[in-house]
Amino acid sequence: MPGGTYTLLVAMPERTTITVGALGDHVFEPGWYAYTGSAFGTGGFTRIERHRAVAAGENDTRHWHIDYLLGHAETTVAAVARTAEADIECAVADALPRQPVPEFGASDCNCESHLAFAPDRERLWRAIRGAHRAFAP
């Protein structure tokens, strides 16, 4: 399966504190979160199905920061944007709105964070789609 860059649109309906691995405890406000990652390994975009399984409570393994957010019972993956065969992860993450958790998903780069937040779903989804279009080859 092909790989590339993806962004998950994640719903968080209520304020909650989640321990995000070594990043510690963080308060997540109700609203919408965008996590941008890359999937260039063996399975390519099948990584997205793994994220969906974590969000559905079907996988309890925590490898990445996003697993801690998705593992919370209240979160759901509402939508996914993908750009095949393009390594634009950092550019997309940097183009999105306010980033609430420093270093989230960015332990292997120099980005501030790969997690963005907006209270409004449509505003964030438009930003996600726009960033993927802007940086696609």
JSON list of C-alpha atoms in Angstrom, two decimals, residues 31-119:
[
{"chain": "A", "resi": 31, "resn": "GLY", "atom": "CA", "xyz": [-13.19, 20.73, 20.26]},
{"chain": "A", "resi": 32, "resn": "TRP", "atom": "CA", "xyz": [-11.27, 19.43, 17.27]},
{"chain": "A", "resi": 33, "resn": "TYR", "atom": "CA", "xyz": [-7.70, 18.25, 17.00]},
{"chain": "A", "resi": 34, "resn": "ALA", "atom": "CA", "xyz": [-5.59, 17.61, 13.92]},
{"chain": "A", "resi": 35, "resn": "TYR", "atom": "CA", "xyz": [-2.70, 15.18, 14.13]},
{"chain": "A", "resi": 36, "resn": "THR", "atom": "CA", "xyz": [-0.30, 15.11, 11.18]},
{"chain": "A", "resi": 37, "resn": "GLY", "atom": "CA", "xyz": [1.92, 12.10, 10.65]},
{"chain": "A", "resi": 38, "resn": "SER", "atom": "CA", "xyz": [3.74, 10.19, 7.97]},
{"chain": "A", "resi": 39, "resn": "ALA", "atom": "CA", "xyz": [3.29, 6.63, 6.78]},
{"chain": "A", "resi": 40, "resn": "PHE", "atom": "CA", "xyz": [6.27, 5.61, 4.68]},
{"chain": "A", "resi": 41, "resn": "GLY", "atom": "CA", "xyz": [6.93, 2.27, 6.37]},
{"chain": "A", "resi": 42, "resn": "THR", "atom": "CA", "xyz": [6.01, -1.19, 5.20]},
{"chain": "A", "resi": 43, "resn": "GLY", "atom": "CA", "xyz": [2.25, -0.81, 5.55]},
{"chain": "A", "resi": 44, "resn": "GLY", "atom": "CA", "xyz": [1.97, 2.73, 4.20]},
{"chain": "A", "resi": 45, "resn": "PHE", "atom": "CA", "xyz": [-1.42, 4.25, 4.88]},
{"chain": "A", "resi": 46, "resn": "THR", "atom": "CA", "xyz": [-2.58, 1.12, 6.76]},
{"chain": "A", "resi": 47, "resn": "ARG", "atom": "CA", "xyz": [-1.23, 3.00, 9.77]},
{"chain": "A", "resi": 48, "resn": "ILE", "atom": "CA", "xyz": [-4.46, 5.02, 9.62]},
{"chain": "A", "resi": 49, "resn": "GLU", "atom": "CA", "xyz": [-6.48, 1.85, 10.22]},
{"chain": "A", "resi": 50, "resn": "ARG", "atom": "CA", "xyz": [-4.34, 1.17, 13.28]},
{"chain": "A", "resi": 51, "resn": "HIS", "atom": "CA", "xyz": [-5.15, 4.67, 14.57]},
{"chain": "A", "resi": 52, "resn": "ARG", "atom": "CA", "xyz": [-8.86, 4.01, 13.99]},
{"chain": "A", "resi": 53, "resn": "ALA", "atom": "CA", "xyz": [-8.58, 0.73, 15.93]},
{"chain": "A", "resi": 54, "resn": "VAL", "atom": "CA", "xyz": [-6.99, 2.54, 18.88]},
{"chain": "A", "resi": 55, "resn": "ALA", "atom": "CA", "xyz": [-9.79, 5.14, 18.83]},
{"chain": "A", "resi": 56, "resn": "ALA", "atom": "CA", "xyz": [-12.41, 2.37, 18.70]},
{"chain": "A", "resi": 57, "resn": "GLY", "atom": "CA", "xyz": [-10.88, 0.63, 21.73]},
{"chain": "A", "resi": 58, "resn": "GLU", "atom": "CA", "xyz": [-9.82, -2.37, 19.62]},
{"chain": "A", "resi": 59, "resn": "ASN", "atom": "CA", "xyz": [-6.07, -1.82, 20.15]},
{"chain": "A", "resi": 60, "resn": "ASP", "atom": "CA", "xyz": [-4.55, -0.93, 23.52]},
{"chain": "A", "resi": 61, "resn": "THR", "atom": "CA", "xyz": [-0.92, -0.67, 22.36]},
{"chain": "A", "resi": 62, "resn": "ARG", "atom": "CA", "xyz": [0.61, 2.77, 22.78]},
{"chain": "A", "resi": 63, "resn": "HIS", "atom": "CA", "xyz": [3.57, 3.43, 20.43]},
{"chain": "A", "resi": 64, "resn": "TRP", "atom": "CA", "xyz": [3.12, 7.10, 19.52]},
{"chain": "A", "resi": 65, "resn": "HIS", "atom": "CA", "xyz": [1.84, 10.24, 21.23]},
{"chain": "A", "resi": 66, "resn": "ILE", "atom": "CA", "xyz": [-1.34, 10.09, 19.15]},
{"chain": "A", "resi": 67, "resn": "ASP", "atom": "CA", "xyz": [-2.16, 6.68, 20.64]},
{"chain": "A", "resi": 68, "resn": "TYR", "atom": "CA", "xyz": [-2.66, 8.30, 24.05]},
{"chain": "A", "resi": 69, "resn": "LEU", "atom": "CA", "xyz": [-5.12, 10.85, 22.67]},
{"chain": "A", "resi": 70, "resn": "LEU", "atom": "CA", "xyz": [-6.97, 8.32, 20.52]},
{"chain": "A", "resi": 71, "resn": "GLY", "atom": "CA", "xyz": [-7.01, 5.82, 23.38]},
{"chain": "A", "resi": 72, "resn": "HIS", "atom": "CA", "xyz": [-9.21, 8.11, 25.45]},
{"chain": "A", "resi": 73, "resn": "ALA", "atom": "CA", "xyz": [-12.78, 6.77, 25.45]},
{"chain": "A", "resi": 74, "resn": "GLU", "atom": "CA", "xyz": [-14.34, 10.03, 24.27]},
{"chain": "A", "resi": 75, "resn": "THR", "atom": "CA", "xyz": [-12.24, 10.65, 21.15]},
{"chain": "A", "resi": 76, "resn": "THR", "atom": "CA", "xyz": [-13.21, 9.67, 17.62]},
{"chain": "A", "resi": 77, "resn": "VAL", "atom": "CA", "xyz": [-11.48, 9.96, 14.25]},
{"chain": "A", "resi": 78, "resn": "ALA", "atom": "CA", "xyz": [-13.94, 12.04, 12.23]},
{"chain": "A", "resi": 79, "resn": "ALA", "atom": "CA", "xyz": [-11.99, 12.39, 8.96]},
{"chain": "A", "resi": 80, "resn": "VAL", "atom": "CA", "xyz": [-8.60, 11.83, 7.36]},
{"chain": "A", "resi": 81, "resn": "ALA", "atom": "CA", "xyz": [-6.72, 13.85, 4.74]},
{"chain": "A", "resi": 82, "resn": "ARG", "atom": "CA", "xyz": [-3.95, 12.05, 2.81]},
{"chain": "A", "resi": 83, "resn": "THR", "atom": "CA", "xyz": [-1.28, 13.09, 0.36]},
{"chain": "A", "resi": 84, "resn": "ALA", "atom": "CA", "xyz": [0.29, 10.02, -1.23]},
{"chain": "A", "resi": 85, "resn": "GLU", "atom": "CA", "xyz": [4.02, 9.70, -1.75]},
{"chain": "A", "resi": 86, "resn": "ALA", "atom": "CA", "xyz": [4.75, 13.17, -0.34]},
{"chain": "A", "resi": 87, "resn": "ASP", "atom": "CA", "xyz": [6.90, 13.88, 2.71]},
{"chain": "A", "resi": 88, "resn": "ILE", "atom": "CA", "xyz": [5.11, 17.07, 3.76]},
{"chain": "A", "resi": 89, "resn": "GLU", "atom": "CA", "xyz": [4.40, 16.16, 7.40]},
{"chain": "A", "resi": 90, "resn": "CYS", "atom": "CA", "xyz": [6.25, 19.08, 8.99]},
{"chain": "A", "resi": 91, "resn": "ALA", "atom": "CA", "xyz": [5.02, 21.65, 6.47]},
{"chain": "A", "resi": 92, "resn": "VAL", "atom": "CA", "xyz": [1.38, 20.62, 6.98]},
{"chain": "A", "resi": 93, "resn": "ALA", "atom": "CA", "xyz": [1.69, 20.52, 10.78]},
{"chain": "A", "resi": 94, "resn": "ASP", "atom": "CA", "xyz": [3.28, 23.98, 10.81]},
{"chain": "A", "resi": 95, "resn": "ALA", "atom": "CA", "xyz": [0.50, 25.44, 8.63]},
{"chain": "A", "resi": 96, "resn": "LEU", "atom": "CA", "xyz": [-2.31, 24.43, 11.00]},
{"chain": "A", "resi": 97, "resn": "PRO", "atom": "CA", "xyz": [-3.76, 26.56, 13.86]},
{"chain": "A", "resi": 98, "resn": "ARG", "atom": "CA", "xyz": [-2.68, 26.75, 17.50]},
{"chain": "A", "resi": 99, "resn": "GLN", "atom": "CA", "xyz": [-0.68, 23.78, 18.72]},
{"chain": "A", "resi": 100, "resn": "PRO", "atom": "CA", "xyz": [-1.73, 22.87, 22.27]},
{"chain": "A", "resi": 101, "resn": "VAL", "atom": "CA", "xyz": [0.84, 20.24, 23.28]},
{"chain": "A", "resi": 102, "resn": "PRO", "atom": "CA", "xyz": [4.52, 21.06, 22.69]},
{"chain": "A", "resi": 103, "resn": "GLU", "atom": "CA", "xyz": [6.53, 18.27, 21.02]},
{"chain": "A", "resi": 104, "resn": "PHE", "atom": "CA", "xyz": [3.40, 16.14, 20.40]},
{"chain": "A", "resi": 105, "resn": "GLY", "atom": "CA", "xyz": [4.25, 13.81, 17.53]},
{"chain": "A", "resi": 106, "resn": "ALA", "atom": "CA", "xyz": [7.42, 15.78, 16.83]},
{"chain": "A", "resi": 107, "resn": "SER", "atom": "CA", "xyz": [10.09, 13.83, 18.68]},
{"chain": "A", "resi": 108, "resn": "ASP", "atom": "CA", "xyz": [11.94, 13.05, 15.44]},
{"chain": "A", "resi": 109, "resn": "CYS", "atom": "CA", "xyz": [12.01, 16.58, 13.98]},
{"chain": "A", "resi": 110, "resn": "ASN", "atom": "CA", "xyz": [12.43, 20.20, 15.05]},
{"chain": "A", "resi": 111, "resn": "CYS", "atom": "CA", "xyz": [8.75, 21.17, 14.86]},
{"chain": "A", "resi": 112, "resn": "GLU", "atom": "CA", "xyz": [6.94, 22.72, 17.79]},
{"chain": "A", "resi": 113, "resn": "SER", "atom": "CA", "xyz": [4.19, 20.08, 17.56]},
{"chain": "A", "resi": 114, "resn": "HIS", "atom": "CA", "xyz": [2.26, 17.94, 15.08]},
{"chain": "A", "resi": 115, "resn": "LEU", "atom": "CA", "xyz": [-1.02, 18.43, 16.94]},
{"chain": "A", "resi": 116, "resn": "ALA", "atom": "CA", "xyz": [-3.28, 21.40, 16.21]},
{"chain": "A", "resi": 117, "resn": "PHE", "atom": "CA", "xyz": [-6.51, 22.55, 17.87]},
{"chain": "A", "resi": 118, "resn": "ALA", "atom": "CA", "xyz": [-9.56, 24.53, 16.87]},
{"chain": "A", "resi": 119, "resn": "PRO", "atom": "CA", "xyz": [-12.96, 24.75, 18.55]}
]
